[in-house]
XYZ file of C-alpha atoms in Angstrom:
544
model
C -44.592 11.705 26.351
C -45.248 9.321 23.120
C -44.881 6.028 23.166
C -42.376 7.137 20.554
C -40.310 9.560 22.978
C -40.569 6.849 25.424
C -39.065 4.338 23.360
C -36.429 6.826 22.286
C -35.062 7.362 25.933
C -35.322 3.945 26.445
C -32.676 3.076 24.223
C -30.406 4.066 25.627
C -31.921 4.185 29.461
C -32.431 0.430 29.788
C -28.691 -0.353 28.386
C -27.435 2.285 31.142
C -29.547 1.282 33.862
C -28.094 -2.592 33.159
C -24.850 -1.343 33.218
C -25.274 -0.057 36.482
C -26.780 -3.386 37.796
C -23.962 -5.169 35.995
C -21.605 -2.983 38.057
C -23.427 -3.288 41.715
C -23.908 -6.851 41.379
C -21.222 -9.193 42.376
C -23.268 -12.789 40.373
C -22.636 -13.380 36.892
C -25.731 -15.072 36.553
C -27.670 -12.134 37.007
C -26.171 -10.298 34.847
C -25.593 -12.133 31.637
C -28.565 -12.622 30.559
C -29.283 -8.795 31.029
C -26.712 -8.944 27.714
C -29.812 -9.768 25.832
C -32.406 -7.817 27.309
C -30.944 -4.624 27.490
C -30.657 -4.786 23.258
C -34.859 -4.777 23.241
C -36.232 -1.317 23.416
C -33.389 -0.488 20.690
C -35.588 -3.098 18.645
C -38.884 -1.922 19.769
C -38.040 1.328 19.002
C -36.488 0.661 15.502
C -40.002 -1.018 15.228
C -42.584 1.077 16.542
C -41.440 4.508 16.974
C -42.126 7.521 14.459
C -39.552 8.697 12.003
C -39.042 12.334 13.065
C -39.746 11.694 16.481
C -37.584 13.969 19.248
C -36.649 14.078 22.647
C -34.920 16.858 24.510
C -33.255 15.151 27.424
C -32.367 17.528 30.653
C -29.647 20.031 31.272
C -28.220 17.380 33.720
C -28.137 14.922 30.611
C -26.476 18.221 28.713
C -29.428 18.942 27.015
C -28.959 16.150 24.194
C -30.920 15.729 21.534
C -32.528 12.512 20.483
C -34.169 11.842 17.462
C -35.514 9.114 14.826
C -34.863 9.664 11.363
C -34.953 6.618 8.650
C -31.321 6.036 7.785
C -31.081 5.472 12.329
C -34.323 3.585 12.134
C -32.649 0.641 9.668
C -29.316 0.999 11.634
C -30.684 1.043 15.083
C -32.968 -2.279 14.206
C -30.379 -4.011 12.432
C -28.111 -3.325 15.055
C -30.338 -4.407 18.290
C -30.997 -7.524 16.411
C -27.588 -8.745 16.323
C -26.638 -7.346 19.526
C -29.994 -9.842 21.011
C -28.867 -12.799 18.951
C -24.553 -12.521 20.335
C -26.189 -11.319 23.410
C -27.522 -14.825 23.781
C -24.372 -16.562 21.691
C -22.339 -14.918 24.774
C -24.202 -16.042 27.390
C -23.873 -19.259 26.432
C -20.285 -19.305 25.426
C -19.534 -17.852 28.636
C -22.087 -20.424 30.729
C -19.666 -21.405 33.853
C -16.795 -19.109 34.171
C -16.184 -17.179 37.171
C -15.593 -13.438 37.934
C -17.245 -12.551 34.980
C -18.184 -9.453 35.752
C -16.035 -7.394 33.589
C -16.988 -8.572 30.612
C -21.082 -7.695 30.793
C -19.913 -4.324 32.470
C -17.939 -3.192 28.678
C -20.625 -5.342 26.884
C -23.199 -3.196 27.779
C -21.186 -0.199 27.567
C -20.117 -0.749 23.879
C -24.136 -1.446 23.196
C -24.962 2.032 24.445
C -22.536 3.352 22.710
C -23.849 1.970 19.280
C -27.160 2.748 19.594
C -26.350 6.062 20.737
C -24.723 6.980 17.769
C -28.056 6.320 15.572
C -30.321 8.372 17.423
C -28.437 11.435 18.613
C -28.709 14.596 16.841
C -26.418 16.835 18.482
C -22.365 17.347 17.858
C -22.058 16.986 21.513
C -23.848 13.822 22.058
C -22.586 12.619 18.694
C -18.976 12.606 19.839
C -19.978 11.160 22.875
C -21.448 8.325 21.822
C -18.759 7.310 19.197
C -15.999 7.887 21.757
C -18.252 5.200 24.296
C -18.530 2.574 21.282
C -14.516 2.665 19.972
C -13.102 3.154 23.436
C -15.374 0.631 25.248
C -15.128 -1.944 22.671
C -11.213 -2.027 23.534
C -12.113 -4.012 26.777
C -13.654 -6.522 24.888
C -11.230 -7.177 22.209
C -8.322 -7.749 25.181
C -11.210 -9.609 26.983
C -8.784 -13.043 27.431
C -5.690 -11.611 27.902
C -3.726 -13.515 25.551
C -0.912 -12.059 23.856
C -2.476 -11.892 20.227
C -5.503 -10.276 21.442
C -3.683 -7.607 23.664
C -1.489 -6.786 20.602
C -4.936 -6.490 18.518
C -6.067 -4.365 20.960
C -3.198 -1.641 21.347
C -3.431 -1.284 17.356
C -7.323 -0.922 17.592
C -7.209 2.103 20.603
C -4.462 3.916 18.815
C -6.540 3.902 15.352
C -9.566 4.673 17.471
C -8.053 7.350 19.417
C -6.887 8.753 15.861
C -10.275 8.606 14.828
C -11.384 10.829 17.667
C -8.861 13.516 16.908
C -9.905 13.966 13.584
C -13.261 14.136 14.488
C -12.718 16.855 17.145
C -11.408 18.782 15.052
C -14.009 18.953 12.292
C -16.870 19.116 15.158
C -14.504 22.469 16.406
C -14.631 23.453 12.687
C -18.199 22.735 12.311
C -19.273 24.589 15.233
C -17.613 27.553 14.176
C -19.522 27.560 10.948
C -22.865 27.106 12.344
C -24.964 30.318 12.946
C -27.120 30.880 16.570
C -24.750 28.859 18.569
C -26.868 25.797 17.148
C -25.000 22.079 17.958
C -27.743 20.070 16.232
C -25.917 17.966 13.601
C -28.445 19.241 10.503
C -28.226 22.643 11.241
C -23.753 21.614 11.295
C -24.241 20.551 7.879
C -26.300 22.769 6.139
C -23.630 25.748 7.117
C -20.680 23.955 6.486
C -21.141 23.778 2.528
C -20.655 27.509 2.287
C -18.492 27.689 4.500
C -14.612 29.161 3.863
C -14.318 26.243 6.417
C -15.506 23.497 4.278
C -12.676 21.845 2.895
C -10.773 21.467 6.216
C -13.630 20.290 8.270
C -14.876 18.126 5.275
C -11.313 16.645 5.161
C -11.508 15.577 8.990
C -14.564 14.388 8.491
C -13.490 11.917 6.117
C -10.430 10.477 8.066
C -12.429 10.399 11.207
C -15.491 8.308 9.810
C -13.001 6.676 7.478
C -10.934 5.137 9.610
C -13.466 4.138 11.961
C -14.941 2.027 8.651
C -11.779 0.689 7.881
C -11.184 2.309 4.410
C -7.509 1.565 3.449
C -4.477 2.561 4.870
C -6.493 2.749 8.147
C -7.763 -0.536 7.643
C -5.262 -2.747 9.528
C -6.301 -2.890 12.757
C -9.723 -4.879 11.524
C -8.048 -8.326 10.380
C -5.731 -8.242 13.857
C -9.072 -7.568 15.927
C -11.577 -9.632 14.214
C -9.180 -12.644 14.412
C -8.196 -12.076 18.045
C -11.536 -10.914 19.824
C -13.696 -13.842 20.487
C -16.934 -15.168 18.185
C -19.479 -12.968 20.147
C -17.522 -9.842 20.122
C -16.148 -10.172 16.543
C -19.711 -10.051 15.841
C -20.880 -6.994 17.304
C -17.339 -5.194 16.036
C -17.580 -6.557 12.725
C -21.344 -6.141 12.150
C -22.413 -3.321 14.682
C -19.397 -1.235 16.137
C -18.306 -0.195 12.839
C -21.718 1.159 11.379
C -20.753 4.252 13.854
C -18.763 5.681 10.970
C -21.186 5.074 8.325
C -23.990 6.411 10.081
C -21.157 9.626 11.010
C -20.502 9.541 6.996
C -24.723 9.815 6.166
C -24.899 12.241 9.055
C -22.443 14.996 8.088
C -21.975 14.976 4.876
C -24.147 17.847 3.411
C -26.016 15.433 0.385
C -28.071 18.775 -0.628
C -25.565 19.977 -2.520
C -22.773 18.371 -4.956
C -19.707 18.329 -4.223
C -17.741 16.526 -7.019
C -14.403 17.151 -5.852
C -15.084 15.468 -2.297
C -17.470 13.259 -3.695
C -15.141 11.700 -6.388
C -12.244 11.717 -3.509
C -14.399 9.337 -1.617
C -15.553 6.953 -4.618
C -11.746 6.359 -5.157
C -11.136 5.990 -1.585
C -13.876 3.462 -1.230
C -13.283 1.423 -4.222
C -9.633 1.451 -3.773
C -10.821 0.072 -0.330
C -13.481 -2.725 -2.083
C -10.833 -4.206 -4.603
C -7.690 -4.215 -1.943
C -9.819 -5.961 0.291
C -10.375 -9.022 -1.510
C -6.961 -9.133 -2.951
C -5.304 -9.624 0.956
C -8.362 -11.542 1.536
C -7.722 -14.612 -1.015
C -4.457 -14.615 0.467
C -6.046 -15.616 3.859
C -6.946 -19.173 5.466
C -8.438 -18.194 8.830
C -12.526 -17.715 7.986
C -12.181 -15.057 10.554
C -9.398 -12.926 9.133
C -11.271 -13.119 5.774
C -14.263 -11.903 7.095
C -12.278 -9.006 8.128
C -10.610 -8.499 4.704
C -14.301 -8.427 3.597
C -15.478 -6.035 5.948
C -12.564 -3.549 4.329
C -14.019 -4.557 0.787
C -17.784 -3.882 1.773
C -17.166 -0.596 3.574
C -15.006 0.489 0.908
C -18.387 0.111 -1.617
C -20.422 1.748 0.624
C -18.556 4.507 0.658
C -17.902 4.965 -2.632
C -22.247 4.856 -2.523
C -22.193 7.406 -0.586
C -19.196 9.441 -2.384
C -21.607 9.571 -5.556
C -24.123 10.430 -3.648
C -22.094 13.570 -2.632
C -20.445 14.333 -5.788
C -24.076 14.447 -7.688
C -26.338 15.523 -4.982
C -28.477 12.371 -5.251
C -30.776 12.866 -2.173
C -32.156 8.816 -2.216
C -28.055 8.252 -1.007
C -28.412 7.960 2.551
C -31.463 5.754 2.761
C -29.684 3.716 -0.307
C -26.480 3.532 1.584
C -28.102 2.693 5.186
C -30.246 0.010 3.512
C -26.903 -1.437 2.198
C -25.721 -1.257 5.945
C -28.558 -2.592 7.624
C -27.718 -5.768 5.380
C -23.830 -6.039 6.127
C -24.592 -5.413 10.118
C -26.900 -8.508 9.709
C -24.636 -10.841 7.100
C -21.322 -10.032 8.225
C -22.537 -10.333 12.309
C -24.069 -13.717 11.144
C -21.289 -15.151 9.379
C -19.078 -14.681 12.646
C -21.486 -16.532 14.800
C -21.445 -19.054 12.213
C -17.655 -19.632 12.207
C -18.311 -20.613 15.998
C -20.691 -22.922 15.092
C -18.826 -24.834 12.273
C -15.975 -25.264 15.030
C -18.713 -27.754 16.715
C -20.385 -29.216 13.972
C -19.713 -32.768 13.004
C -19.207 -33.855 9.212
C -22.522 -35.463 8.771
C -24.346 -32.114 9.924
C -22.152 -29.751 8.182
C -25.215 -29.039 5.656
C -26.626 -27.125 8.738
C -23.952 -24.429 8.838
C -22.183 -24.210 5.437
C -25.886 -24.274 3.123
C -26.974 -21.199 4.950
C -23.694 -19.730 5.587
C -23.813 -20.106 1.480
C -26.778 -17.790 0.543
C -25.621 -15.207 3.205
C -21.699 -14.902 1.934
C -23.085 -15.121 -1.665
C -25.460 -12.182 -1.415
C -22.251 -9.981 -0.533
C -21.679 -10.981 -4.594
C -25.574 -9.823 -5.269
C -26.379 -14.039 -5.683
C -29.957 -13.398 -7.235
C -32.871 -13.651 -4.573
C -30.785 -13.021 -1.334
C -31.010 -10.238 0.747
C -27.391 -8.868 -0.624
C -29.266 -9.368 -4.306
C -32.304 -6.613 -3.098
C -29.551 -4.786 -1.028
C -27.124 -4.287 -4.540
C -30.116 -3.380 -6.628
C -31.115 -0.318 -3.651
C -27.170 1.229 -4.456
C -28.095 1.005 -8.013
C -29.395 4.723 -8.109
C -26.389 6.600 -6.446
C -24.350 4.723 -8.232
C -25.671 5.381 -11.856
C -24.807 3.507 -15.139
C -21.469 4.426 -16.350
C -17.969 3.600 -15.667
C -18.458 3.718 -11.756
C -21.778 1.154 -11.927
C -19.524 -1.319 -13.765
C -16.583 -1.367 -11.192
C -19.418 -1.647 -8.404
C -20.127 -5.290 -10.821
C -16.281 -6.016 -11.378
C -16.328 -5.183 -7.215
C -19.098 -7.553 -6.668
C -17.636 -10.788 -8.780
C -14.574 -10.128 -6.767
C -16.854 -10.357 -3.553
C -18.196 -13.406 -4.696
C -14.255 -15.254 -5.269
C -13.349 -13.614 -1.497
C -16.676 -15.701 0.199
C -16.115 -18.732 -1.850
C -12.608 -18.443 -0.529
C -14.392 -17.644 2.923
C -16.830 -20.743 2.025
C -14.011 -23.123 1.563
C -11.756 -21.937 4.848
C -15.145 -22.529 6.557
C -15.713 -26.042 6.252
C -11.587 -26.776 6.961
C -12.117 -25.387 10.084
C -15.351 -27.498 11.373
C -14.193 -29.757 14.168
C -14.650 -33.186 14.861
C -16.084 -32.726 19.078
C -19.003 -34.042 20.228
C -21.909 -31.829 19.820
C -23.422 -30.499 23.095
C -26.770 -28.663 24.244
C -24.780 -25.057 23.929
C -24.128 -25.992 20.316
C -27.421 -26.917 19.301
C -28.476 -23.999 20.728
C -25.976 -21.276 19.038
C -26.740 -23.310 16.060
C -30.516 -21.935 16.038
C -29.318 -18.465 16.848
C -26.950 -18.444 13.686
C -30.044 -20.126 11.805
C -32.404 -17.471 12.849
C -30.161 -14.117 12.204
C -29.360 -16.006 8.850
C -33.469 -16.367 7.699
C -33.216 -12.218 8.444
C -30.491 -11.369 6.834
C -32.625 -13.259 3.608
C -35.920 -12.081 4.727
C -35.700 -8.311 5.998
C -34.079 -6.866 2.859
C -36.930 -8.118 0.450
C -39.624 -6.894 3.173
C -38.404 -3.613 3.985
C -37.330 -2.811 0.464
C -40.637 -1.315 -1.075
C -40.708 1.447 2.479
C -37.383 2.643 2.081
C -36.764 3.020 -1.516
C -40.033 3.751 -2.494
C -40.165 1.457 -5.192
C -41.800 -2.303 -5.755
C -39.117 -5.079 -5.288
C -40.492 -6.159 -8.080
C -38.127 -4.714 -10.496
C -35.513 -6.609 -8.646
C -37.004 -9.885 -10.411
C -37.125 -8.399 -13.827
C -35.289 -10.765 -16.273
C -32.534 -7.158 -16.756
C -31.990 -7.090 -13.453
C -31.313 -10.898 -13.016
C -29.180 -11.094 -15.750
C -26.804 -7.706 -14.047
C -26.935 -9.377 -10.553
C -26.022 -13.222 -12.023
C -22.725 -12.490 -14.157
C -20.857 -10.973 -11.618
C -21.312 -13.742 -9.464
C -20.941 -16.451 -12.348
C -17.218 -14.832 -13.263
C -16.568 -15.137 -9.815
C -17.303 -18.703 -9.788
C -15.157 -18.758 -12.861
C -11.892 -16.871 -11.275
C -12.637 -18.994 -7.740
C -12.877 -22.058 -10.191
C -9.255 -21.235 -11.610
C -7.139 -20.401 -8.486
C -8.564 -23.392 -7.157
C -6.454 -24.947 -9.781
C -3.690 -23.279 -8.831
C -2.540 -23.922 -5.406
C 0.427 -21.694 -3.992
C 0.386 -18.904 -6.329
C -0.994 -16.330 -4.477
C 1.372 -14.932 -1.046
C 1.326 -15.684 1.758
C 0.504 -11.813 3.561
C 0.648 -11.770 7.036
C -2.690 -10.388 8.861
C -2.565 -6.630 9.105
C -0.604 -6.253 5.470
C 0.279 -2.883 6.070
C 1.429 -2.423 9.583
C 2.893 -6.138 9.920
C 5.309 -5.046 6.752
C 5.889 -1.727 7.803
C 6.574 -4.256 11.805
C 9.218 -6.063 9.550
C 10.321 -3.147 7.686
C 11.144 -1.501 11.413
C 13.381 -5.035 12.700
C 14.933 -4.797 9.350
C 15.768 -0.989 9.589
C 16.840 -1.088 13.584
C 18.882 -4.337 12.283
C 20.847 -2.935 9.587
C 21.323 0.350 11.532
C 22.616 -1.165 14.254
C 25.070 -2.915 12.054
C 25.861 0.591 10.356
C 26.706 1.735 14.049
C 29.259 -1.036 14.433
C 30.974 -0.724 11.424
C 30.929 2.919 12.028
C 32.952 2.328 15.248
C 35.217 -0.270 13.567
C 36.169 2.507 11.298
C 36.830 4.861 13.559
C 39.919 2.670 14.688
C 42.853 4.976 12.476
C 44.334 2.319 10.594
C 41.478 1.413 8.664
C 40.154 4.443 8.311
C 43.857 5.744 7.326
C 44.012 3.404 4.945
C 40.509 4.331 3.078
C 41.397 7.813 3.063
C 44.492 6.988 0.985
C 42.807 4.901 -0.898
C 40.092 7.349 -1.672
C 43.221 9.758 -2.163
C 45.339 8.053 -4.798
C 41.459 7.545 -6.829
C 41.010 11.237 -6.878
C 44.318 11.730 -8.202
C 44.480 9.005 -10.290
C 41.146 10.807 -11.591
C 42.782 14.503 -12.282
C 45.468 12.436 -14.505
C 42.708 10.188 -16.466
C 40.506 13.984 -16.958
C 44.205 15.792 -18.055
C-alpha cells in the first residue's frame, strides 16, 4: 500500500481502534487524551495523501470504498483540526471528574463518523457514516443530563432520524437508477440525471442533506442544541457534525449537468435560510444561541452556492462551496471555544478574547483581509453578477449586524473568576484555531481555485467586500440606538411557537369540552334551541 492508502484507512482505523480502548478501559485518564490523538491521521491525511487516492477495504468491512477527492481533502483537514484543538479544550474542561467513560466512548464515535463521511465513496458506507455522526452525536448533546439539554436532545434525534429517512429513500431510488449493480456514489449520480427517477430521488436528497444543514423549517433543533450541549461539543456540532450534509449536498448532486428548476429551488431555500437566520438571531442575547442562528444563516448561503452551481452547471461549485466550508468548520468551531473562554477572562484581559474573536465573526461579513474576505471572493464564480450576487452582499451586511450583535453578547457574558492554569491554557487553543481560520484561507486559496489571491486585493474587490460590512456597521449602529424594539423570540422560533400554539390549542379545547357538557344539561340547551327558533322565524317574516 501507499503511504496514501495507508493514511486513508487510518482515518478512520485509529478513531475505531481508540474507541475500542476507550470502551475496555475502566481510567479516564487514559483515555481522554486519546480525544486528541485519534483526530491526527485525519490531519495527516488531509495533508499528505493524493487526491484520487482509493482503498478497497475487505468483504468483512462490506467491501467499502474509500477515497480522496479535493472537496473531502479541505473538509477532512478542516475538520481534524478542530476536532484536535476541542479534543484538547475537553480534556481539560473535563480534568477531574469521575466515571467519565461515556463521554470519550460517543466522542470518538461521533469523530469517526465525520470523517467517514468525507472519504467514503460508496452509498452503503455513505449512509453509514452519516447515521454514526447524527445518531452518536445525540449522546453528547444529553451528555449532563440536565433538563434543557435532554429536551435539546429529543428534538435533535427526531430531526436526525428524519434526516435518515429521507435519505434512505433517495439512496433506494438512486440505486435503482444506477446500471451494473454499481453503489459507488459517482457512478449514483451520473445515472440519476436521466433518470424518470430524478425528481423524486433529487427531492429526498434535498430534505435529507437539508435538514441535516439546518436550512429553515428544519432548522430548529440547532439554537436548542448549540445552547444546551457544552463548549467542546457545541464546537464539533456547530463546526464539524454539520458539514456531513454539505459534503452529502457536493456529493450527490449531479453538477455536470444544469438543472435550473432544482437548482433555483435550492438558491431560494438557502437564502430564505441566510436572511431568516439573522433576523431570529438579533433577537438573541445568549452568544451561544446566536452562533446557532448564524450557523442557519451561513448554511443557508452555502447552499444557495451550491444551488447555482446546479441550476447553471458551473463545475468550479463544489471546490467553491467546500472552500467556503472548510472556513465556517474553522470560524464557527472557534468562536464556540471562545465563548468558553470569555466566561474566564477578567476585564483587564478581555483584549485577548474579544480582538480575535473580532476578525473571525467579521470575516462571516467578508471584513477585507480575513479568511471569510478570501472565502466570499472563492463563491464569487457560482454565484455570478446579477440579482443573486447582490443578495449574497445584502446577505453578507446582514452577517456582519448578527456578529456585532454576537460581538456585543460576548463581552456581557465574560466573568469576573479568577483565572486558572486550564484557562490560560484553552485560551491558547482558541488563539491558535483563530490564527487558522485567518491564515489557511489566504494559503490554500491559489490550489483550490486555481487562481492568484491576488485579485482578492484588487482595489474592485475591496471596495465589493467593504460596503457590505460598512452598512452593517451602519444598521448595528442604529438598533443600538434603539433598545427594545426588536422581540423577544424564544430559542427554537418555530417549534417553541408551534410548543405554545399546542398548550394554547389543548387549553381552549379542553374548555370547548366543558362547555360542551354544560350544554348538554336540557335547560340550557332547550333554551338556545328556542332561541335559535324564534330567530329563524323572526327571519322568514323580515324576508316576506
Amino acid at each position: 500500500m501507499t503511504l496514501g492508502e495507508v493514511l486513508l484507512v487510518a482515518t478512520l482505523a485509529v478513531p475505531l481502534v481508540t474507541l475500542v480502548l476507550a470502551l475496555s478501559s475502566g481510567s479516564h485518564r487514559r483515555t481522554t487524551i486519546l480525544l486528541v490523538l485519534a483526530a491526527i491521521p485525519a490531519l495527516l491525511t488531509a495533508l499528505f495523501a493524493e487526491s484520487g487516492t482509493t482503498v478497497v477495504l475487505p468483504q468483512a468491512l462490506l467491501s467499502l470504498v474509500l477515497s480522496l477527492d479535493l472537496p473531502g481533502r479541505l473538509l477532512l483537514g478542516a475538520a481534524a483540526l478542530l476536532w484536535i484543538a476541542t479534543g484538547a479544550y475537553a480534556v481539560l474542561s473535563r480534568r477531574g471528574r469521575e466515571n467519565d467513560n461515556p463521554f470519550p466512548i460517543w466522542w470518538l464515535a461521533t469523530m469517526t463518523g465525520s470523517f467517514g463521511v468525507f472519504i467514503v465513496a460508496d452509498l452503503v458506507g455513505f449512509y453509514l457514516f452519516f447515521t454514526l455522526v447524527s445518531l452518536s452525536a445525540y449522546w453528547l448533546v444529553v451528555d449532563d443530563g440536565a433538563p434543557p439539554a435532554k429536551r435539546a436532545g429529543a428534538v435533535y434525534v427526531s430531526f436526525a432520524l428524519l434526516s435518515e429517512a429521507f435519505l434512505l429513500l433517495a439512496f433506494v431510488l438512486l440505486a435503482v437508477a444506477t446500471r451494473n449493480d454499481s453503489f459507488l456514489i459517482r457512478d449514483a449520480v451520473a445515472a440519476i440525471s436521466t433518470s424518470p427517477l430524478r425528481d423524486p430521488a433529487m427531492a429526498f436528497l434535498v430534505l435529507g442533506f437539508g435538514i441535516k444543514i439546518g436550512l429553515v423549517p428544519f432548522h430548529v433543533w440547532m439554537p436548542l442544541t448549540y445552547a444546551s450541549a457544552s463548549i467542546p461539543v457545541a464546537a464539533v456540532l456547530s463546526g464539524a457534525t454539520v458539514k456531513a450534509g454539505v459534503i452529502g449536498l457536493i456529493r450527490f448532486l449531479p453538477f455536470g449537468v444544469p438543472l435550473p428548476g432544482w437548482g433555483e429551488t435550492l438558491t431560494a431555500l438557502g437564502f430564505v435560510s441566510a436572511f431568516y437566520g439573522v433576523l431570529i438571531g438579533i433577537t438573541q442575547t445568549n452568544p451561544r444561541t446566536i452562533l446557532a442562528y448564524s450557523s442557519v444563516s451561513q448554511m443557508g448561503l452555502i447552499a444557495a452556492v451550491l444551488g447555482m452551481g446546479l441550476a447553471t452547471g458551473n463545475s468550479i461549485t463544489p471546490a467553491a462551496a467546500a472552500f467556503y466550508a472548510m472556513f465556517h468548520i474553522l470560524a464557527k468551531g472557534g468562536l464556540f471555544l471562545a465563548i468558553g473562554v470569555a466566561q474566564k477572562t477578567r476585564h483587564r484581559t478581555e483584549w485577548t478574547v474579544l480582538l480575535p474573536a473580532a476578525v473571525v465573526a467579521l470575516g462571516f461579513g467578508g471584513f477585507p483581509m480575513t479568511g471569510g474576505a478570501i472565502a466570499k471572493y472563492a463563491i464569487k464564480s457560482p454565484l455570478g453578477d446579477g440579482g443573486v450576487a447582490m443578495l449574497a452582499m445584502v446577505s453578507a451586511a446582514a452577517s456582519t449586524l448578527l456578529m456585532l450583535h454576537f460581538l456585543r453578547c460576548l463581552r456581557a457574558s465574560r466573568s469576573h473568576e479568577t483565572r486558572t492554569t486550564s484557562a490560560a491554557e484553552k485560551s491558547f487553543i482558541w488563539l491558535a484555531i483563530a490564527v487558522a481560520v485567518v491564515a489557511l484561507p489566504w494559503v490554500l486559496y491559489p490550489a483550490v481555485i486555481q487562481a492568484s489571491a491576488h485579485d482578492a486585493l484588487s482595489f474592485d474587490a475591496l471596495w465589493k467586500a467593504t460596503w457590505p460590512v460598512l452598512i452593517g456597521v451602519l444598521l448595528f449602529g442604529v438598533l443600538g440606538r434603539a433598545p427594545g424594539i426588536l422581540p423577544m423570540i424564544p430559542p427554537g422560533d418555530i417549534i417553541v411557537l408551534q410548543s405554545w400554539a399546542w398548550s394554547g390549542a389543548k387549553a381552549l379545547g379542553d374548555a370547548t369540552e366543558r362547555i360542551d357538557e354544560y350544554l348538554r344539561r336540557w335547560s340550557i340547551a332547550g333554551s338556545l334551541l328556542l332561541v335559535v327558533t324564534l330567530a329563524l322565524i323572526g327571519s322568514f317574516y323580515v324576508g316576506r
